[in-house]
Short mmCIF file of C-alpha atoms and ligand atoms in Angstrom, two decimals:
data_model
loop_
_atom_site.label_atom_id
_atom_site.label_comp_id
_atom_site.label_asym_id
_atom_site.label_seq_id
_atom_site.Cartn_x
_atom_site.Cartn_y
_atom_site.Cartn_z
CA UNK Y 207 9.82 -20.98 36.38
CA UNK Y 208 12.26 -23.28 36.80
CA UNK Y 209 12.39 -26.57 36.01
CA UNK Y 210 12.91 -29.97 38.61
CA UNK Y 211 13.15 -33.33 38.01
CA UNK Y 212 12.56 -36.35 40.03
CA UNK Y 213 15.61 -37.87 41.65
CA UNK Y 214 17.79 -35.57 43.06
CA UNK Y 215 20.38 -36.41 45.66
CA UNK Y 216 21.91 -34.53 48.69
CA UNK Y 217 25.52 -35.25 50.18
CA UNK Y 218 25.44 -33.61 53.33
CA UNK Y 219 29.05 -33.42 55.63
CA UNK Y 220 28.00 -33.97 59.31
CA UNK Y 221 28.97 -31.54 62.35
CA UNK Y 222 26.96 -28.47 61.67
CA UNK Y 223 26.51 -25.88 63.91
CA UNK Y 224 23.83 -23.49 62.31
CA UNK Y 225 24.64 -19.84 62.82
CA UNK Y 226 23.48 -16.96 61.41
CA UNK Y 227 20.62 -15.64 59.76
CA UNK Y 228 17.59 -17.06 57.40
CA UNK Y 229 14.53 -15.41 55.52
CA UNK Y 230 11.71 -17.46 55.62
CA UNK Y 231 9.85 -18.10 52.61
CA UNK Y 232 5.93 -17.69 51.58
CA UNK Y 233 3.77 -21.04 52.64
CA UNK Y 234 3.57 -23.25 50.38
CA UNK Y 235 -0.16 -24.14 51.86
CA UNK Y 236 -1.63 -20.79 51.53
CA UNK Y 237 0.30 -19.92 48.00
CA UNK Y 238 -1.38 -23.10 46.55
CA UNK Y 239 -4.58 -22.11 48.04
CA UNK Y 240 -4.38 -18.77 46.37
CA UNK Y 241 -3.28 -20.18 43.07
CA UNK Y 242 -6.91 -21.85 43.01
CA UNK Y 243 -8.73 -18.85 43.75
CA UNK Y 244 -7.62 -16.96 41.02
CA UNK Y 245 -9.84 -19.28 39.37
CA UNK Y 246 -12.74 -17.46 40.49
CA UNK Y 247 -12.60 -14.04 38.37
CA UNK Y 248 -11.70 -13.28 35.25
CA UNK Y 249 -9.48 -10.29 36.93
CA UNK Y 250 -5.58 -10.55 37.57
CA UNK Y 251 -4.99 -11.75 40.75
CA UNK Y 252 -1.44 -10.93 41.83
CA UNK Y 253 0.22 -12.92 44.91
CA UNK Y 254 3.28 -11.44 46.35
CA UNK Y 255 5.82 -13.85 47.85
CA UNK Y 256 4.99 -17.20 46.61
CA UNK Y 257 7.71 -19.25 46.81
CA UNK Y 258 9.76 -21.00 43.76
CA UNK Y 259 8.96 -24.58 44.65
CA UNK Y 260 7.95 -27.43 42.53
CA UNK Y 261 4.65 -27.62 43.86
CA UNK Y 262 4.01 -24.01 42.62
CA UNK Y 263 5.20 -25.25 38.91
CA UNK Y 264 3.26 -28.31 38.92
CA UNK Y 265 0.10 -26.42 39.82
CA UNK Y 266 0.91 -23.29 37.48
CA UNK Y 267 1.36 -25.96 34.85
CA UNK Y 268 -2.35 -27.03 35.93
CA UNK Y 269 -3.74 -23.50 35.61
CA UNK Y 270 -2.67 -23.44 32.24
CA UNK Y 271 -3.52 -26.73 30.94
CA UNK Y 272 -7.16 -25.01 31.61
CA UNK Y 273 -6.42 -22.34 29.86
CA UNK Y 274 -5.16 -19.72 32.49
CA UNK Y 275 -2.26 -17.04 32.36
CA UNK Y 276 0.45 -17.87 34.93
CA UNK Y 277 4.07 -15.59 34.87
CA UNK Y 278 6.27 -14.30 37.50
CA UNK Y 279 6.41 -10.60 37.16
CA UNK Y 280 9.81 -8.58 37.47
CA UNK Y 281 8.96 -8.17 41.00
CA UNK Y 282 8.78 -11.89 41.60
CA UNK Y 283 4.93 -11.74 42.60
CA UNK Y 284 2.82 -14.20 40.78
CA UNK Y 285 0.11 -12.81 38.28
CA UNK Y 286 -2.88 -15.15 37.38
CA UNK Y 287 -5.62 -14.65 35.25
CA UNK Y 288 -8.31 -16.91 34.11
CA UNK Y 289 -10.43 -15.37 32.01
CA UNK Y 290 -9.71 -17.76 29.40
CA UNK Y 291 -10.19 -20.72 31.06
CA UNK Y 292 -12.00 -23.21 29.29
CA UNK Y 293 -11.28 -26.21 30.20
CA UNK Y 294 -13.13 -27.55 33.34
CA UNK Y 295 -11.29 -30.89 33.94
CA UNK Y 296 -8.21 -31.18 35.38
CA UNK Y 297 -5.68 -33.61 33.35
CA UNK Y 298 -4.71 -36.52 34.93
CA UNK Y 299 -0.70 -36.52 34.86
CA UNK Y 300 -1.11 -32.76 36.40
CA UNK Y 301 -3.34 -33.54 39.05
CA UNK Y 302 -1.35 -36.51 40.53
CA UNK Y 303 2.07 -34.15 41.51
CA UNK Y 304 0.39 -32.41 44.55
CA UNK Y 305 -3.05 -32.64 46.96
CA UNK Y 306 -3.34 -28.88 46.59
CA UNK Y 307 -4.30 -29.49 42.63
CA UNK Y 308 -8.12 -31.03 44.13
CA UNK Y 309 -8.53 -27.22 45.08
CA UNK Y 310 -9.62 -26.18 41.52
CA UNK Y 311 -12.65 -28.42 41.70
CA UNK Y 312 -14.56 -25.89 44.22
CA UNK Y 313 -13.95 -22.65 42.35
CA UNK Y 314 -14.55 -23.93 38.85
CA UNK Y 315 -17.91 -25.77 39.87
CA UNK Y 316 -18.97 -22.58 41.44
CA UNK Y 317 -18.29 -20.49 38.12
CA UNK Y 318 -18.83 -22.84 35.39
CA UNK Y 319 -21.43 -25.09 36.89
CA UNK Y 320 -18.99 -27.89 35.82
CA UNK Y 321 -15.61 -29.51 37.20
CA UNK Y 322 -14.28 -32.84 35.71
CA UNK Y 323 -10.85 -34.41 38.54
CA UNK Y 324 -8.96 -37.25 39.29
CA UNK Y 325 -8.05 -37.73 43.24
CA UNK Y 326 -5.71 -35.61 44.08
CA UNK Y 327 -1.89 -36.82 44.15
CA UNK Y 328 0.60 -35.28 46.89
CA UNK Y 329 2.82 -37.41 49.79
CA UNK Y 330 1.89 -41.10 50.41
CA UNK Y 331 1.01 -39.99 54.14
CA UNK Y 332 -1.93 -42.46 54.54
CA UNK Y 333 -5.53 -42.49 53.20
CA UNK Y 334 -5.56 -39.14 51.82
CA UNK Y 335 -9.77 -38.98 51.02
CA UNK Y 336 -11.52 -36.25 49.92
CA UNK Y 337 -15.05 -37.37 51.32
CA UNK Y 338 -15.81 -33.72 52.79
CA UNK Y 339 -15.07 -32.06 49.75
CA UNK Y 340 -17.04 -34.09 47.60
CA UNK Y 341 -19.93 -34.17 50.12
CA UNK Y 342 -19.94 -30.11 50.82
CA UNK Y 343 -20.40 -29.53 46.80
CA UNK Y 344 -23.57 -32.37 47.01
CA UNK Y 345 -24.76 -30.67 49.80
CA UNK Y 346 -24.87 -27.35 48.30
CA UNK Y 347 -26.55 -29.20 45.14
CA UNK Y 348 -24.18 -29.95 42.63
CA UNK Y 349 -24.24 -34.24 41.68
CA UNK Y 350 -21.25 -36.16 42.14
CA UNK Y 351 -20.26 -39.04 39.68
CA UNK Y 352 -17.59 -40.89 38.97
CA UNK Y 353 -16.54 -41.52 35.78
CA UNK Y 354 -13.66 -43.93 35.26
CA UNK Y 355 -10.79 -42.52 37.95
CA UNK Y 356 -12.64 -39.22 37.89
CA UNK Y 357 -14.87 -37.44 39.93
CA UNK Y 358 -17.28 -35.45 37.89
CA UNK Y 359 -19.24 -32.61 39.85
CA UNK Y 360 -22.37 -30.64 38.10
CA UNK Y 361 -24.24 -28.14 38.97
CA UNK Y 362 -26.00 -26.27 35.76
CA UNK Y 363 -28.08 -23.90 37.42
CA UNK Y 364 -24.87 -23.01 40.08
CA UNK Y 365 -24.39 -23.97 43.73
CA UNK Y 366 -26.81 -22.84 46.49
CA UNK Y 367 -25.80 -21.75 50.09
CA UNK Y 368 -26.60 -24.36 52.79
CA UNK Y 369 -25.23 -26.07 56.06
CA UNK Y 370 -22.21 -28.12 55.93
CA UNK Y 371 -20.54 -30.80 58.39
CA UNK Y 372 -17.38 -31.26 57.89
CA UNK Y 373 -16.95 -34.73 58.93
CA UNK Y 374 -13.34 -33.94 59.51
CA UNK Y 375 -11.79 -30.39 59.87
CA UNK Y 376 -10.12 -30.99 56.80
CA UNK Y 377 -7.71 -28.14 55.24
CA UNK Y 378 -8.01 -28.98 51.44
CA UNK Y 379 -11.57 -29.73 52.06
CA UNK Y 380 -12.43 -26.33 54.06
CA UNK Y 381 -10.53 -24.49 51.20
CA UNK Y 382 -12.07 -26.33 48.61
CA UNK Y 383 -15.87 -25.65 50.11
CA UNK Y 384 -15.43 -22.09 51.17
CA UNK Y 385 -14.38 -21.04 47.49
CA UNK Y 386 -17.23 -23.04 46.60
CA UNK Y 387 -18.94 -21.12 48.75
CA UNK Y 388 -18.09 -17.27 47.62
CA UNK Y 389 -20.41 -17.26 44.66
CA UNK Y 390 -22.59 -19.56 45.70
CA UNK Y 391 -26.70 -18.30 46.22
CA UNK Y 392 -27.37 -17.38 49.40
CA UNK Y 393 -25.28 -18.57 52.78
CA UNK Y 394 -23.56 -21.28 53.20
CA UNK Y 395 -22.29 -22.34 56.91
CA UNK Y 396 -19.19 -24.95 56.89
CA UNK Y 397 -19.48 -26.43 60.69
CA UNK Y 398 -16.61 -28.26 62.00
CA UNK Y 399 -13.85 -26.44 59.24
CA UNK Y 400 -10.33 -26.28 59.70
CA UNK Y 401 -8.74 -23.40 61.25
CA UNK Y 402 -5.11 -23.50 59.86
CA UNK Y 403 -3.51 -20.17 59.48
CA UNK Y 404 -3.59 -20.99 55.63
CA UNK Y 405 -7.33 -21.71 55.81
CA UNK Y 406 -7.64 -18.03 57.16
CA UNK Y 407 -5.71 -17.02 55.53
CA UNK Y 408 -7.48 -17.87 52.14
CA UNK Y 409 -11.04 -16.35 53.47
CA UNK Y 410 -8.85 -13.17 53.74
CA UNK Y 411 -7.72 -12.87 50.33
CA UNK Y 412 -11.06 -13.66 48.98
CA UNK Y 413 -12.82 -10.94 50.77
CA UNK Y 414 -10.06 -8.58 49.01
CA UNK Y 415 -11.81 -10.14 46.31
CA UNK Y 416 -15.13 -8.89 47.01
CA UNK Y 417 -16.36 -12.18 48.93
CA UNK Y 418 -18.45 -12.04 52.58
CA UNK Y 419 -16.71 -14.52 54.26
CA UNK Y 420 -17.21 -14.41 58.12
CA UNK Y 421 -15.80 -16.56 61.26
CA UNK Y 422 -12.46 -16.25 60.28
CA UNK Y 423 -10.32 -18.80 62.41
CA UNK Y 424 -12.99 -20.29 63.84
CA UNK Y 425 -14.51 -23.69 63.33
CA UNK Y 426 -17.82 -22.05 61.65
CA UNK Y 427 -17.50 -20.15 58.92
CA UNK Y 428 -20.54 -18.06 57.57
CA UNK Y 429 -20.05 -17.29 53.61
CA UNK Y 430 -22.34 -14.97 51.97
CA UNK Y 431 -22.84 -16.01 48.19
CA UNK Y 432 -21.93 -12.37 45.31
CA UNK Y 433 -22.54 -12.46 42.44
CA UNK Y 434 -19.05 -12.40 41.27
CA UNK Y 435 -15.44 -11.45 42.59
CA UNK Y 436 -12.93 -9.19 41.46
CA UNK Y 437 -9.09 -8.96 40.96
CA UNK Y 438 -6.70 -8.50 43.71
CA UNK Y 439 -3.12 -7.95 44.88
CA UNK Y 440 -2.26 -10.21 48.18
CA UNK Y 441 0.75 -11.11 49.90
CA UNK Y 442 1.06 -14.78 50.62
CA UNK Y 443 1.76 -15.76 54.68
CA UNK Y 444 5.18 -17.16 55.42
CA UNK Y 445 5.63 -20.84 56.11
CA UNK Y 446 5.39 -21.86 59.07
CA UNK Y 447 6.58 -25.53 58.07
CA UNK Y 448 9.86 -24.22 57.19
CA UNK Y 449 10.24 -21.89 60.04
CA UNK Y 450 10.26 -24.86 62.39
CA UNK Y 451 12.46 -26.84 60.23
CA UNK Y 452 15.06 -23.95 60.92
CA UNK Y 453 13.90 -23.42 64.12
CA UNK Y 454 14.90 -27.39 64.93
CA UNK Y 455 17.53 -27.60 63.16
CA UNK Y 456 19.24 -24.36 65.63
CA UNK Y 457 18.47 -26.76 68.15
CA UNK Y 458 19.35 -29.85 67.18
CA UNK Y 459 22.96 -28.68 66.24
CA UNK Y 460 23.11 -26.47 69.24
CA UNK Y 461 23.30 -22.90 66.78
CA UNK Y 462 21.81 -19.69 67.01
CA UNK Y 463 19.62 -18.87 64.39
CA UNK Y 464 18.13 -15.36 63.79
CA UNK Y 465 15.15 -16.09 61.70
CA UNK Y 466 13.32 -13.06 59.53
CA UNK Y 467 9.52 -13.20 58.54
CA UNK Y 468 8.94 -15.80 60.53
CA UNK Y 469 4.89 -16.07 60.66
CA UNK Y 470 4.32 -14.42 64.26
CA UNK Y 471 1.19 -15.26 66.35
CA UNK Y 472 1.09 -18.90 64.27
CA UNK Y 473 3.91 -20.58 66.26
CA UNK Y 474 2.76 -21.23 69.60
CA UNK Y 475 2.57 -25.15 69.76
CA UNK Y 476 6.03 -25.35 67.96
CA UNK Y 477 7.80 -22.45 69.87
CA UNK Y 478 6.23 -24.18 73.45
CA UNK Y 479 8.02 -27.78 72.43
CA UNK Y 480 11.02 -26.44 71.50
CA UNK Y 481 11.57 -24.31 74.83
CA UNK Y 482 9.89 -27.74 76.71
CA UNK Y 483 13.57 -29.61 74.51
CA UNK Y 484 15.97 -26.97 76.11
CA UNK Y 485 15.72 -24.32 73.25
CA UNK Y 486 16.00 -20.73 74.47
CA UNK Y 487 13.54 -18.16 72.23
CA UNK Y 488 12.89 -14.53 71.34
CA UNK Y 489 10.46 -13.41 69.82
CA UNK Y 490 10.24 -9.61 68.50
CA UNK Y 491 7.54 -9.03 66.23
CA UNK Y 492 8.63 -11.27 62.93
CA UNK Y 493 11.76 -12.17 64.08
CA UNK Y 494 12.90 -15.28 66.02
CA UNK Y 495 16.48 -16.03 67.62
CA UNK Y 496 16.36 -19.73 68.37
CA UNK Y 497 19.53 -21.33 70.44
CA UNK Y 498 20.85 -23.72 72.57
CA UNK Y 499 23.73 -24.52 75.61
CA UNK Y 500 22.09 -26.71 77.84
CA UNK Y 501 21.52 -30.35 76.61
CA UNK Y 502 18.34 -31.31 74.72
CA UNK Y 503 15.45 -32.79 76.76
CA UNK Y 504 12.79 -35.30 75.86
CA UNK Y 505 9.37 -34.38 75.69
CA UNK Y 506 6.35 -36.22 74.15
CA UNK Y 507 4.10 -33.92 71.71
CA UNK Y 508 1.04 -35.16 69.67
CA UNK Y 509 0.32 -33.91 66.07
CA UNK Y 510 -2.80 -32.40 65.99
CA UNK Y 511 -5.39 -29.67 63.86
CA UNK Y 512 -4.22 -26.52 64.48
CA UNK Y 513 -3.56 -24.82 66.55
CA UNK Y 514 -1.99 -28.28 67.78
CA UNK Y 515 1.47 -29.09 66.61
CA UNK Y 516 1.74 -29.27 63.08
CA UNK Y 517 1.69 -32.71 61.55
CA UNK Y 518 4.23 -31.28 59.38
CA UNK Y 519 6.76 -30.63 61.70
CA UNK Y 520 6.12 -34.25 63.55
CA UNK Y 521 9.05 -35.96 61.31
CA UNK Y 522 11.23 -32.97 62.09
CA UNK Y 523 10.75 -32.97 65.85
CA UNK Y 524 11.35 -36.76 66.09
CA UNK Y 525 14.99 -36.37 64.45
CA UNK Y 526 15.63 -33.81 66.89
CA UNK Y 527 14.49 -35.94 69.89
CA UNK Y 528 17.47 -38.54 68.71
CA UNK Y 529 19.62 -36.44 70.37
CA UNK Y 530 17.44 -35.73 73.74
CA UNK Y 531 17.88 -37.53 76.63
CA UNK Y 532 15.50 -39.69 77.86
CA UNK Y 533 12.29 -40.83 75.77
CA UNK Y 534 10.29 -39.03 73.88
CA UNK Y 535 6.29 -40.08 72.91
CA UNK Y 536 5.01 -39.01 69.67
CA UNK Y 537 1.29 -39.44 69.05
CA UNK Y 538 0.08 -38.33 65.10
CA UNK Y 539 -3.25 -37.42 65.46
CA UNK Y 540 -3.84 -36.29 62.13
CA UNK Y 541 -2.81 -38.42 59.12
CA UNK Y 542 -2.59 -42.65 59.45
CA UNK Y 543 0.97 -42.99 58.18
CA UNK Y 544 3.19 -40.18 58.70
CA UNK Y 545 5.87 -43.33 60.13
CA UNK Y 546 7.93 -43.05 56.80
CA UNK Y 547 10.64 -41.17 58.15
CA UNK Y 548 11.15 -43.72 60.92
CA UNK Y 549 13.06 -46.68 58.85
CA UNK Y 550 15.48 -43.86 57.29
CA UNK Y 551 16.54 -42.30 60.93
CA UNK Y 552 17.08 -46.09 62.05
CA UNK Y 553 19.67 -46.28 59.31
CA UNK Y 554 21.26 -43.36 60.46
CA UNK Y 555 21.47 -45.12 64.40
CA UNK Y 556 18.73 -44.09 65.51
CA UNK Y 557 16.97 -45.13 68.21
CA UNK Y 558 13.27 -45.42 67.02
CA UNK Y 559 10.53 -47.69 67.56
CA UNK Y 560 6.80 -46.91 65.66
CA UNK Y 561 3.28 -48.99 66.22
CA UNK Y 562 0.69 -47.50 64.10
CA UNK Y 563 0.52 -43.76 64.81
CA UNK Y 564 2.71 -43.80 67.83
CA UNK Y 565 6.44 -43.52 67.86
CA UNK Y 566 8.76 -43.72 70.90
CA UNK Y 567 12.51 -42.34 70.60
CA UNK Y 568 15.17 -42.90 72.88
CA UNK Y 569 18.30 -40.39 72.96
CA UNK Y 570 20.51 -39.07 72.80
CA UNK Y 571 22.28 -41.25 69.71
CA UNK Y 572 24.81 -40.80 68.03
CA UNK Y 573 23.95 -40.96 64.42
CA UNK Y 574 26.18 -41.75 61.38
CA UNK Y 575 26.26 -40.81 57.67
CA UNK Y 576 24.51 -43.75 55.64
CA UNK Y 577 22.84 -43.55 52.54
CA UNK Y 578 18.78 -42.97 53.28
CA UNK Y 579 15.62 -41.81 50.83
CA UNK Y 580 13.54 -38.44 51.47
CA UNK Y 581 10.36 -40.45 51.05
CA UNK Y 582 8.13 -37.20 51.37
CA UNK Y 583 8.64 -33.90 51.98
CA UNK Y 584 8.95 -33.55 55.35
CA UNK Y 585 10.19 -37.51 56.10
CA UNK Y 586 13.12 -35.66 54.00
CA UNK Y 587 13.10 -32.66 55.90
CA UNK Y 588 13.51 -34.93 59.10
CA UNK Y 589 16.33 -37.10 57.27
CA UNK Y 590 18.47 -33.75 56.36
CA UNK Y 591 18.13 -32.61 60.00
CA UNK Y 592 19.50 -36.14 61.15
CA UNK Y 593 22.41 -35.75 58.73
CA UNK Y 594 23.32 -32.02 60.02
CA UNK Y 595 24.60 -34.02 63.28
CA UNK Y 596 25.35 -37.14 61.72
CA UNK Y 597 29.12 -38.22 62.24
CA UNK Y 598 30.66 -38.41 58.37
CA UNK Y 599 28.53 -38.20 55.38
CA UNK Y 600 25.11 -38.73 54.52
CA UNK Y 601 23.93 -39.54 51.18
CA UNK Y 602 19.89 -38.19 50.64
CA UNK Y 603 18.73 -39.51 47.52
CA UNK Y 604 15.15 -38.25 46.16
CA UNK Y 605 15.54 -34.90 47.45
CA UNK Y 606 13.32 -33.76 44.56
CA UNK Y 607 10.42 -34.30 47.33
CA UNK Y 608 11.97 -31.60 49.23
CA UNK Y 609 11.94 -29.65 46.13
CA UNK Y 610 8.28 -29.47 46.66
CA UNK Y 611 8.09 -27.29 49.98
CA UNK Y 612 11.53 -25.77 50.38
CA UNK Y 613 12.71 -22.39 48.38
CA UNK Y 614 16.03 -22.05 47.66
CA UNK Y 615 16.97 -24.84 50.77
CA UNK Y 616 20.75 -25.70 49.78
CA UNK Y 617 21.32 -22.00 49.40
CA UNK Y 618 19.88 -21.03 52.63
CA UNK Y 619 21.96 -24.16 54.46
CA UNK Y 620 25.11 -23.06 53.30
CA UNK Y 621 24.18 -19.04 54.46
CA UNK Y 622 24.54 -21.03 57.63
CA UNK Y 623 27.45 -22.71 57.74
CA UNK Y 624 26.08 -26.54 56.11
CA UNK Y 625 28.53 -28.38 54.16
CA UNK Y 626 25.53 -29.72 51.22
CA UNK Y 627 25.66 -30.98 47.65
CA UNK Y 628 23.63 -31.25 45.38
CA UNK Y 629 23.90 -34.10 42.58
C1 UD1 G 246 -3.13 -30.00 54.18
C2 UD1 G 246 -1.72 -29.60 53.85
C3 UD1 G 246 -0.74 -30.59 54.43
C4 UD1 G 246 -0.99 -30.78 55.93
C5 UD1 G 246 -2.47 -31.11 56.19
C6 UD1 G 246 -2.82 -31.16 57.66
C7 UD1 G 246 -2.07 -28.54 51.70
C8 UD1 G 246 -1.80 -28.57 50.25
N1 UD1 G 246 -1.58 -29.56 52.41
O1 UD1 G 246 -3.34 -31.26 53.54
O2 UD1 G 246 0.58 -30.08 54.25
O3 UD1 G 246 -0.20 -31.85 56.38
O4 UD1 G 246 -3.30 -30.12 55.60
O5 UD1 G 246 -2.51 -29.95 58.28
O6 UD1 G 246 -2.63 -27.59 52.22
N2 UD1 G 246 -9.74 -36.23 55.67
C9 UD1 G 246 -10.93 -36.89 55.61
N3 UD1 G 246 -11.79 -36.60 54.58
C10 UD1 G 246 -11.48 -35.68 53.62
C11 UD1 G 246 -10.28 -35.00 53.70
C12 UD1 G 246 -9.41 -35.30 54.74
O7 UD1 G 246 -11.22 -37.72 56.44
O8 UD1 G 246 -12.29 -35.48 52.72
C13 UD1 G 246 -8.80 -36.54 56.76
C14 UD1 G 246 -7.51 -37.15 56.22
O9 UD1 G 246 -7.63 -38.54 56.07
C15 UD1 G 246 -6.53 -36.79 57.29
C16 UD1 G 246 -7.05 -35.46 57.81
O10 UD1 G 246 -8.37 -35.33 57.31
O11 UD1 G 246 -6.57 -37.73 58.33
C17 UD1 G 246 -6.24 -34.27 57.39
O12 UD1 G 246 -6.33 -34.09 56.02
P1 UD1 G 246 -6.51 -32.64 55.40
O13 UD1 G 246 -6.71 -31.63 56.45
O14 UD1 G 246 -7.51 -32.74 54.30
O15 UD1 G 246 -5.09 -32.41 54.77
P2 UD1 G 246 -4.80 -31.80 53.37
O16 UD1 G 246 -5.72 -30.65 53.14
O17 UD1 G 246 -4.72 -32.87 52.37
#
């Protein structure tokens, strides 16, 4: 696996016009996911097209710490198995590099009656809690302590199938639950859970696994408790995260993009904005062309659950409507403080105003190369976008946060015509 460090800058040369053709990589959501549920047999789980991000290391480095096998085969898949593991609490330093990490809490509880975690770390995108998660292992009997910065979750005599409220359709917390869930005694119903692609995608790969998980993509999800669950070979989803990223970024710079394995049937929010901007689409089974002649238009959008707008394309879409004329309303719906990217894009020229989850952009701008910060992943992914149409250079410092949910991105810019370097 390869090794990132913090840091990290991008100099990106202005007055790109994307064309060509991009591969879109597996989702980072549902690999991470997948990761975790390995946890649950002692049998190899092997997940095809996981994607070489940081994220991916920093949780394969968790695995191990508890004493799991973690390699990339010859055929790039990812092989997992944790019949050795051991260790039921999650260090510290590991847990703090990505939200995803909280996700071995459910399946270790559920095998080893026992699961030891600091909160989970991952983007500074508002109050991140994990109040559901905690709540849906009480209510299916295990006790919750905290001990020091840790959350300490027991359940001796194993977990027990019940009803549980989700208080909010959380993803993590759905995930985290519905592994719970798979070897718990008896049913367990999770009301109100999250219907992400990714969430669905998880209850899929753990009935190849020999769980009785039923409801997929809906907001109840029946889960019969087995006794145990078995090895696997899966393919992880593509990302739909970085689909729209390229998706934008054809628009924004007025290109023609033909993009491969994009996630069909997952798109429709992002795919209805973008034609609402001015964008001209075709779809044929897993491939997208995305382009533009006419101008950009403003729209307003609000980030939502899916199968709303992703909140992780909301930074994205708000650099493109910079260059759309007339103004634009952006509503987050999900998370308290996705506003990060907003300072950076105002450096840039920018015209962008925010008041607590609202933004309201005015366009078309012309923006110019500055020096700015990727202060998440996708406030960065929403910074590089700005730059691709920035007059002169723009200077991206901290790109190691875009490390965390983009394969291979510098590569795949310059496939399509991007002046970027990385130093
Ligand atoms: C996941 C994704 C992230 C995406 C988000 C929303 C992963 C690793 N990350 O994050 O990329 O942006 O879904 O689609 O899959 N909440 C509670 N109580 C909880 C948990 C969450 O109130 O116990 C609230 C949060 O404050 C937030 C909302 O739920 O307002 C969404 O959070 P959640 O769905 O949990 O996001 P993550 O699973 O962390």
């Amino acid at each position: 696996m390869s090794t990132r460090v913090r840091g990290g800058k991008y100099v990106v040369h202005g007055g790109a016009v994307l064309r060509g053709r991009v591969v879109i990589s597996g989702a980072k959501n549902h690999a991470l996911a997948a990761m975790c549920a390995a946890l649950l047999t002692n049998e190899d789980v092997i997940l095809e097209n996981v994607p070489d991000i940081s994220d991916v290391d920093s949780l394969s480095a968790l695995l191990v710490s508890l004493g799991a096998e973690v390699g990339r085969l010859p055929n790039g898949a990812l092989r997992l198995n944790c019949r050795n593991v051991s260790m039921f609490e999650a260090p510290t330093e590991l847990i703090s590099e990505n939200r995803a990490s909280f996700q071995v809490m459910g399946p270790l509880l559920a095998r080893h009656g026992y699961a030891a975690s600091a909160p989970p770390g991952g983007d500074v995108i508002g109050q991140r809690p994990i109040d559901v998660h905690l709540s849906g292992f009480e209510e299916m009997g295990a006790s919750v302590t905290r001990d020091g910065e840790r959350f300490v979750a027991r359940a001796p005599h194993g977990l027990h199938g019940t009803r549980v409220f989700m208080d909010y359709p959380s993803v993590s917390g759905t995930q985290n639950v519905m592994m719970a869930a798979t070897l718990a005694k008896g049913r367990t119903t999770i009301v109100n859970a999250a219907t992400e692609p990714e969430v669905q995608e998880l209850a899929l790969l753990m009935n190849a696994m020999g769980a009785r998980i039923h409801g997929l993509g809906s907001q109840m999800l029946e889960i019969d408790g087995v006794d145990a669950l078995h090895g696997t070979t899966s393919r992880i989803m593509p990302d739909r995260i970085e689909t729209g990223t390229f998706a934008i970024a054809a628009v924004m710079t007025g290109g023609d993009l033909v993009i491969e394995d994009a996630p069909a049937g997952v798109l429709d929010a992002l795919l209805n904005k973008l034609r609402g901007a001015g964008a001209s689409i075709t779809e044929d089974g897993d491939r997208l062309r995305v382009w533009r002649e006419g101008p950009i238009r403003s729209i307003s959008f609000q980030a939502l659950p899916y199968p709303g707008l992703a909140t992780d394309l909301h930074a994205p879409m708000a650099a493109l409507l910079t260059q759309a004329t007339g103004v634009s309303i952006i509503h987050e719906r999900v998370f308290d403080n996705r506003m990060l990217y907003v300072s950076e894009l105002r450096k840039m020229g920018a015209e962008i105003v925010s008041t607590g989850s609202s933004a309201i952009v005015s366009g078309p701008t012309p923006l110019h190369g500055t020096r700015v910060r990727a202060l998440d992943v996708r406030a960065g992914a929403a910074v590089l976008l700005a730059a691709l149409v920035a007059q002169g250079t723009t200077i991206i410092d901290d790109v190691y946060h875009l490390d965390r949910g983009y394969e291979r991105l510098t590569e795949k810019l310059h496939g399509l015509g991007v002046e970027v370097e990385r130093n």
